[in-house]
Structure formats: structure tokens, C-alpha cells
Amino acid sequence: MSTARIGPPDAVDFLGVDALLSDEERLIRDTVRTFVRDRVAPNVAAWFDEGFLPRELGRELGALGVLGMHLHGYGCPGASAVAYGIACMELDAGDAGVRSFASVQGSLAMFAIHHFGSEEQKRQYLPSMSRGETIGCFGLSEPDFGSNPAEMRTFARRDGADWLLSGTKLWITNGSIADVAVVWANTDDGIRGFLVPKQTKGFTSSNIHRKLSLRASITSELVFQDCRLPASALLPEAKGLSGPLACLNEARFGIIWGAIGSARTCYETALEYAKTRVQFGRPIGGFQLTQEKLVNMLLELNKGALLALHLGRMKDDGRLHPSQVSFGKLNNVRAALAIAREARTILGANGVTLEYPVIRHMNNLESVLTYEGTSEIHTLVLGQAITGIPAFT
Ligand SMILES: Cc1cc2nc3c(=O)[nH]c(=O)nc-3n(C[C@H](O)[C@H](O)[C@H](O)COP(=O)(O)OP(=O)(O)OC[C@H]3O[C@@H](n4cnc5c(N)ncnc54)[C@H](O)[C@@H]3O)c2cc1C
């Protein structure tokens, strides 16, 4: 068959992954992309520089329909996993801090309530969280326990019908701006989840400063000193570490896509720069070394996009195993970081400033490599999956 009528592939979507999306999925992509272009891209370098994210963005993301996007009922949009992934990709193409806001709100805090909460908790929180009027956070990590949350020290003990919660959570996204914290604590019956409203006596939060990554995202310490909680604060259906791990599995799925969004922006920026920046009398994109860098980026970007879509379709079919989510997160974040670093070199000195998005994405990706399970932990998950032998301890 002749290939004469087949046009040249797109320089970014080289494999034509776009053609594998439905019209509705493309519409979601365009809607979120436009929001990012108009609202995030013009402002995010300043937010990153100043180390903050405007709280009102929550309501705007709610209006966009990306908070708790893949959850059904209680005012949530009830979109597919692929549609949610596409939204994460487009938000992350703007900044991983903005995507983290949506991930923590929807996949961690809202998912925990949706999956493990009582009917009353779902009705109380989910509709306003979906609109971004109520902000949630997810407190699992502690100063001494990150990769190994099973040994967490935060403890909730029974006191009559109430609970008394004490402990410290660290590195909590949206922590100080949250109206309600989903907090995981050890109890005499193992790990349980609690909904802790901001105004609870004994609950304080403070922001972590001097971060050089995910600066357009609030990261906080949460301290609980004998916080008295009613019995109705307990998430009734979450028992043991499988509760928080199920939430993390949801958020990691979004990261598989988000990383490709960040990588795409870095690649597009480097490609454009390479075509216009002239050295030695010609565009640097005309040098073989630069072309090799761009091609390596193109390969990983397109393979990562295909992987994200494949895993998304599997999730929508109910066939996605958590170890396959680890596969996606490990591969795509690693690939995105390599793309960002390579793009940075193409921009030369301009690559180290916030005038271009590349170093912002590169620094963000260092956090993304670590949170929601470090690259080492996902390697061990996959190692166990293929050998049958756990190597965590
Ligand atoms: C910006 C940001 C936002 C975050 N947001 C949240 C949030 O909203 N909620 C929340 O609960 N947490 C959050 N985290 C915390 C994050 O999940 C943890 O940082 C992560 O789980 C790693 O824990 P740690 O930093 O304590 O590192 P550690 O667990 O101390 O690990 C340090 C190093 O040792 C390695 N390591 C540990 N165990 C093993 C092993 N068995 N074998 C080989 N290597 C190992 C790790 O891979 C890593 O390289 C956030 C982190 C960041 C940076």
C-alpha cells in the first residue's frame, strides 16, 4: 500500500496517540488545556517564585470539573479514568503544583471519603469538595515514617464514645489551607482514618518553607494534641494500611499522566528554542547532538503517553493491578525527569531561569519522584511482583 497520502507525524504527538481518544476525551483535554493556558501559564512562574498557590484556584478547579472527577454521585462528575488522567496531564503541563492540588483533593481526600466514609460523611463533604469550596488534605507521612507508614506514631485512643488523636504529620499537601484533614492513625485495632475539621481544638498546622520544588503548592506540618473527635469522625470502612494505600493507588494513576504533561511542556519548549536559537551561524536544532537529545525526548514522551493511555483503558476496564500503577509511575516520572533535564541543557543559561518553564518542571519532578511512593519503593513493588520475594526489609 502506498504511503504517499500519509502526512508527516506531529512533532510532539509523533505516534498519533490523540487519534486514540474519543471526542469527549478530546473535549476534556481542550477545556483543561485552555484553563491552563489562560489561568495557570501566565501566573505560575510568579506563584512558584513566591512559594504559594492562590486558595481561590480551588473553586476555579471545581468549576472546571476536575476535583473528584472520576468519582460517582454526591455531586462528583463521574468521569472515566482516562478522562481524569487527561485532566491531570493538562494541569501538570501547566505545573505539577496545580495538578497536586487536584490529585490530593480528588484522589486522596475525596476518594478516602467516597470509598471508606459513612453516608453522612459523604453527603457532608463530597459535594462542596467537588466544587472546591471545601478543601481537603491527606495526612499519612510523618517526620520519622515516610516509605514505611505502617510504623506511624500518630495514635487515636478511645475515650468513651470519642477518640483522642495525637501525633504529627509532615509534608502534607494543602495542609494549612484545608478545611478538613483525612488523618491516618494507629489505634488499638490497627490503622484507621479520621476526618479532622480545621477548627478542632488541639489541631495546628504550619507551612514548610524554603522548598525548591513544587513551590506553587502548599506543603505543611500538621500537629494534633489530644484532639477530641466524635465517633462520627472515623472512616468506618477503612481498616488497616490497605485504606491509605488504596487512596495512594488512585493518586499515583494521575501522576502517570501528569508526568507526561510536564515532560511535554519541557520538550515543546526545548524544540522551539532549538529551532530559533542560533549559534555558530545556524539554529542549534541543526546540530546532530541537539537532534539526538530531542529525539531521545520524543521517544520517551510518546512511549510514556501510550503507556498512560494503555493503563487508563485497563483501569476503566477494571483490569489494572496496583503493581501496574507502580510500573507506570516509576517509568513515566523517571522518563519525565530525564526529558526535563535534557531540555534544560538545550536552553543553556536560559534554562536555569523562571522565564522558561523547564527548570520549574524539572524541580517539581524531583518531588513527584519521591511522593506517592519513591522510585525505590516502586522498584521494590515491581521486584516483588516478578520474583514473588519482598525485598523491603
Ligand atoms: C512536596 C511533597 C508533598 C507531599 N505531600 C504529601 C501528602 O499530601 N501527604 C502525605 O502523607 N505525604 C506527602 N508527602 C510525603 C511523601 O509521600 C514522602 O516524602 C515519601 O513517602 C518518602 O518518605 P520520606 O521522605 O520520609 O523518605 P524515606 O522513607 O525516609 O526514604 C528516604 C530514602 O530511602 C529510600 N528507602 C526507604 N526505604 C527503602 C527500602 N526498603 N529499600 C530501599 N530504599 C528505601 C527511599 O526510597 C528514599 O530514597 C509529600 C512529599 C513532598 C516532597
PDB file of N, CA and C in Angstrom, residues 40-90:
ATOM      1  N   VAL A  40      -3.262  29.471  34.385  1.00  0.00           N
ATOM      2  CA  VAL A  40      -2.077  28.966  35.089  1.00  0.00           C
ATOM      3  C   VAL A  40      -0.790  29.487  34.438  1.00  0.00           C
ATOM      4  N   ALA A  41      -0.650  29.262  33.141  1.00  0.00           N
ATOM      5  CA  ALA A  41       0.625  29.585  32.481  1.00  0.00           C
ATOM      6  C   ALA A  41       1.077  31.034  32.695  1.00  0.00           C
ATOM      7  N   PRO A  42       0.176  32.030  32.611  1.00  0.00           N
ATOM      8  CA  PRO A  42       0.671  33.410  32.772  1.00  0.00           C
ATOM      9  C   PRO A  42       1.100  33.732  34.208  1.00  0.00           C
ATOM     10  N   ASN A  43       0.671  32.956  35.181  1.00  0.00           N
ATOM     11  CA  ASN A  43       0.903  33.303  36.588  1.00  0.00           C
ATOM     12  C   ASN A  43       1.831  32.369  37.341  1.00  0.00           C
ATOM     13  N   VAL A  44       2.023  31.174  36.807  1.00  0.00           N
ATOM     14  CA  VAL A  44       2.607  30.143  37.668  1.00  0.00           C
ATOM     15  C   VAL A  44       4.076  30.407  38.013  1.00  0.00           C
ATOM     16  N   ALA A  45       4.812  31.065  37.140  1.00  0.00           N
ATOM     17  CA  ALA A  45       6.215  31.351  37.486  1.00  0.00           C
ATOM     18  C   ALA A  45       6.279  32.265  38.708  1.00  0.00           C
ATOM     19  N   ALA A  46       5.345  33.223  38.775  1.00  0.00           N
ATOM     20  CA  ALA A  46       5.310  34.129  39.942  1.00  0.00           C
ATOM     21  C   ALA A  46       4.888  33.363  41.197  1.00  0.00           C
ATOM     22  N   TRP A  47       3.896  32.485  41.055  1.00  0.00           N
ATOM     23  CA  TRP A  47       3.480  31.684  42.228  1.00  0.00           C
ATOM     24  C   TRP A  47       4.661  30.844  42.710  1.00  0.00           C
ATOM     25  N   PHE A  48       5.350  30.245  41.758  1.00  0.00           N
ATOM     26  CA  PHE A  48       6.496  29.393  42.105  1.00  0.00           C
ATOM     27  C   PHE A  48       7.558  30.241  42.800  1.00  0.00           C
ATOM     28  N   ASP A  49       7.801  31.421  42.238  1.00  0.00           N
ATOM     29  CA  ASP A  49       8.816  32.323  42.792  1.00  0.00           C
ATOM     30  C   ASP A  49       8.468  32.707  44.228  1.00  0.00           C
ATOM     31  N   GLU A  50       7.194  33.014  44.436  1.00  0.00           N
ATOM     32  CA  GLU A  50       6.753  33.471  45.764  1.00  0.00           C
ATOM     33  C   GLU A  50       6.434  32.313  46.705  1.00  0.00           C
ATOM     34  N   GLY A  51       6.365  31.113  46.161  1.00  0.00           N
ATOM     35  CA  GLY A  51       6.111  29.941  47.011  1.00  0.00           C
ATOM     36  C   GLY A  51       4.688  29.862  47.523  1.00  0.00           C
ATOM     37  N   PHE A  52       3.722  30.079  46.639  1.00  0.00           N
ATOM     38  CA  PHE A  52       2.338  29.933  47.087  1.00  0.00           C
ATOM     39  C   PHE A  52       1.425  29.544  45.935  1.00  0.00           C
ATOM     40  N   LEU A  53       0.220  29.132  46.295  1.00  0.00           N
ATOM     41  CA  LEU A  53      -0.809  28.825  45.299  1.00  0.00           C
ATOM     42  C   LEU A  53      -2.077  29.500  45.787  1.00  0.00           C
ATOM     43  N   PRO A  54      -2.729  30.323  44.961  1.00  0.00           N
ATOM     44  CA  PRO A  54      -3.922  31.018  45.456  1.00  0.00           C
ATOM     45  C   PRO A  54      -5.023  30.041  45.839  1.00  0.00           C
ATOM     46  N   ARG A  55      -5.580  30.261  47.018  1.00  0.00           N
ATOM     47  CA  ARG A  55      -6.609  29.357  47.526  1.00  0.00           C
ATOM     48  C   ARG A  55      -7.837  29.349  46.615  1.00  0.00           C
ATOM     49  N   GLU A  56      -8.118  30.517  46.003  1.00  0.00           N
ATOM     50  CA  GLU A  56      -9.328  30.605  45.175  1.00  0.00           C
ATOM     51  C   GLU A  56      -9.236  29.713  43.930  1.00  0.00           C
ATOM     52  N   LEU A  57      -8.017  29.256  43.623  1.00  0.00           N
ATOM     53  CA  LEU A  57      -7.889  28.338  42.490  1.00  0.00           C
ATOM     54  C   LEU A  57      -8.727  27.074  42.726  1.00  0.00           C
ATOM     55  N   GLY A  58      -8.939  26.747  44.008  1.00  0.00           N
ATOM     56  CA  GLY A  58      -9.750  25.571  44.347  1.00  0.00           C
ATOM     57  C   GLY A  58     -11.127  25.648  43.717  1.00  0.00           C
ATOM     58  N   ARG A  59     -11.782  26.792  43.883  1.00  0.00           N
ATOM     59  CA  ARG A  59     -13.140  26.935  43.324  1.00  0.00           C
ATOM     60  C   ARG A  59     -13.092  26.911  41.794  1.00  0.00           C
ATOM     61  N   GLU A  60     -12.028  27.491  41.238  1.00  0.00           N
ATOM     62  CA  GLU A  60     -11.920  27.509  39.772  1.00  0.00           C
ATOM     63  C   GLU A  60     -11.733  26.087  39.229  1.00  0.00           C
ATOM     64  N   LEU A  61     -10.918  25.297  39.937  1.00  0.00           N
ATOM     65  CA  LEU A  61     -10.734  23.901  39.509  1.00  0.00           C
ATOM     66  C   LEU A  61     -12.021  23.118  39.710  1.00  0.00           C
ATOM     67  N   GLY A  62     -12.766  23.485  40.763  1.00  0.00           N
ATOM     68  CA  GLY A  62     -14.072  22.848  40.985  1.00  0.00           C
ATOM     69  C   GLY A  62     -15.017  23.144  39.833  1.00  0.00           C
ATOM     70  N   ALA A  63     -15.061  24.409  39.428  1.00  0.00           N
ATOM     71  CA  ALA A  63     -15.936  24.803  38.316  1.00  0.00           C
ATOM     72  C   ALA A  63     -15.517  24.111  37.016  1.00  0.00           C
ATOM     73  N   LEU A  64     -14.221  23.852  36.907  1.00  0.00           N
ATOM     74  CA  LEU A  64     -13.704  23.168  35.710  1.00  0.00           C
ATOM     75  C   LEU A  64     -14.114  21.690  35.704  1.00  0.00           C
ATOM     76  N   GLY A  65     -14.477  21.179  36.871  1.00  0.00           N
ATOM     77  CA  GLY A  65     -14.946  19.783  36.963  1.00  0.00           C
ATOM     78  C   GLY A  65     -13.839  18.771  37.163  1.00  0.00           C
ATOM     79  N   VAL A  66     -12.689  19.205  37.696  1.00  0.00           N
ATOM     80  CA  VAL A  66     -11.560  18.259  37.823  1.00  0.00           C
ATOM     81  C   VAL A  66     -11.312  17.811  39.261  1.00  0.00           C
ATOM     82  N   LEU A  67     -12.179  18.188  40.203  1.00  0.00           N
ATOM     83  CA  LEU A  67     -11.970  17.761  41.601  1.00  0.00           C
ATOM     84  C   LEU A  67     -12.885  16.563  41.887  1.00  0.00           C
ATOM     85  N   GLY A  68     -12.273  15.454  42.201  1.00  0.00           N
ATOM     86  CA  GLY A  68     -13.054  14.222  42.381  1.00  0.00           C
ATOM     87  C   GLY A  68     -13.696  13.803  41.076  1.00  0.00           C
ATOM     88  N   MET A  69     -12.970  14.084  40.003  1.00  0.00           N
ATOM     89  CA  MET A  69     -13.528  13.957  38.650  1.00  0.00           C
ATOM     90  C   MET A  69     -14.001  12.541  38.318  1.00  0.00           C
ATOM     91  N   HIS A  70     -13.269  11.539  38.804  1.00  0.00           N
ATOM     92  CA  HIS A  70     -13.602  10.156  38.437  1.00  0.00           C
ATOM     93  C   HIS A  70     -14.492   9.489  39.486  1.00  0.00           C
ATOM     94  N   LEU A  71     -14.977  10.271  40.461  1.00  0.00           N
ATOM     95  CA  LEU A  71     -15.876   9.698  41.469  1.00  0.00           C
ATOM     96  C   LEU A  71     -17.320   9.871  41.012  1.00  0.00           C
ATOM     97  N   HIS A  72     -18.170   8.951  41.437  1.00  0.00           N
ATOM     98  CA  HIS A  72     -19.574   8.977  41.005  1.00  0.00           C
ATOM     99  C   HIS A  72     -20.478   9.393  42.167  1.00  0.00           C
ATOM    100  N   GLY A  73     -21.532  10.148  41.852  1.00  0.00           N
ATOM    101  CA  GLY A  73     -22.519  10.547  42.861  1.00  0.00           C
ATOM    102  C   GLY A  73     -22.018  11.691  43.732  1.00  0.00           C
ATOM    103  N   TYR A  74     -22.873  12.172  44.620  1.00  0.00           N
ATOM    104  CA  TYR A  74     -22.536  13.226  45.589  1.00  0.00           C
ATOM    105  C   TYR A  74     -21.979  14.481  44.901  1.00  0.00           C
ATOM    106  N   GLY A  75     -22.503  14.780  43.728  1.00  0.00           N
ATOM    107  CA  GLY A  75     -22.086  15.988  43.014  1.00  0.00           C
ATOM    108  C   GLY A  75     -20.781  15.856  42.257  1.00  0.00           C
ATOM    109  N   CYS A  76     -20.205  14.659  42.236  1.00  0.00           N
ATOM    110  CA  CYS A  76     -18.921  14.469  41.528  1.00  0.00           C
ATOM    111  C   CYS A  76     -19.189  14.188  40.045  1.00  0.00           C
ATOM    112  N   PRO A  77     -18.248  14.559  39.162  1.00  0.00           N
ATOM    113  CA  PRO A  77     -18.506  14.449  37.724  1.00  0.00           C
ATOM    114  C   PRO A  77     -18.680  13.031  37.200  1.00  0.00           C
ATOM    115  N   GLY A  78     -18.089  12.021  37.849  1.00  0.00           N
ATOM    116  CA  GLY A  78     -18.277  10.639  37.393  1.00  0.00           C
ATOM    117  C   GLY A  78     -17.643  10.353  36.040  1.00  0.00           C
ATOM    118  N   ALA A  79     -16.478  10.966  35.795  1.00  0.00           N
ATOM    119  CA  ALA A  79     -15.787  10.762  34.514  1.00  0.00           C
ATOM    120  C   ALA A  79     -15.017   9.440  34.529  1.00  0.00           C
ATOM    121  N   SER A  80     -14.528   9.056  33.360  1.00  0.00           N
ATOM    122  CA  SER A  80     -13.739   7.824  33.260  1.00  0.00           C
ATOM    123  C   SER A  80     -12.330   8.062  33.806  1.00  0.00           C
ATOM    124  N   ALA A  81     -11.617   6.957  34.023  1.00  0.00           N
ATOM    125  CA  ALA A  81     -10.224   7.061  34.476  1.00  0.00           C
ATOM    126  C   ALA A  81      -9.377   7.782  33.428  1.00  0.00           C
ATOM    127  N   VAL A  82      -9.618   7.474  32.162  1.00  0.00           N
ATOM    128  CA  VAL A  82      -8.828   8.120  31.096  1.00  0.00           C
ATOM    129  C   VAL A  82      -9.095   9.628  31.081  1.00  0.00           C
ATOM    130  N   ALA A  83     -10.361  10.006  31.225  1.00  0.00           N
ATOM    131  CA  ALA A  83     -10.682  11.446  31.236  1.00  0.00           C
ATOM    132  C   ALA A  83      -9.986  12.131  32.405  1.00  0.00           C
ATOM    133  N   TYR A  84     -10.002  11.485  33.564  1.00  0.00           N
ATOM    134  CA  TYR A  84      -9.301  12.039  34.728  1.00  0.00           C
ATOM    135  C   TYR A  84      -7.798  12.145  34.451  1.00  0.00           C
ATOM    136  N   GLY A  85      -7.244  11.106  33.844  1.00  0.00           N
ATOM    137  CA  GLY A  85      -5.810  11.135  33.516  1.00  0.00           C
ATOM    138  C   GLY A  85      -5.476  12.277  32.574  1.00  0.00           C
ATOM    139  N   ILE A  86      -6.311  12.478  31.578  1.00  0.00           N
ATOM    140  CA  ILE A  86      -6.083  13.564  30.618  1.00  0.00           C
ATOM    141  C   ILE A  86      -6.089  14.905  31.342  1.00  0.00           C
ATOM    142  N   ALA A  87      -7.031  15.081  32.278  1.00  0.00           N
ATOM    143  CA  ALA A  87      -7.082  16.341  33.036  1.00  0.00           C
ATOM    144  C   ALA A  87      -5.794  16.528  33.834  1.00  0.00           C
ATOM    145  N   CYS A  88      -5.320  15.439  34.453  1.00  0.00           N
ATOM    146  CA  CYS A  88      -4.059  15.522  35.212  1.00  0.00           C
ATOM    147  C   CYS A  88      -2.894  15.911  34.298  1.00  0.00           C
ATOM    148  N   MET A  89      -2.889  15.344  33.107  1.00  0.00           N
ATOM    149  CA  MET A  89      -1.807  15.641  32.162  1.00  0.00           C
ATOM    150  C   MET A  89      -1.802  17.125  31.790  1.00  0.00           C
ATOM    151  N   GLU A  90      -2.992  17.635  31.520  1.00  0.00           N
ATOM    152  CA  GLU A  90      -3.067  19.041  31.101  1.00  0.00           C
ATOM    153  C   GLU A  90      -2.756  19.985  32.262  1.00  0.00           C
TER     154      GLU A  90
END
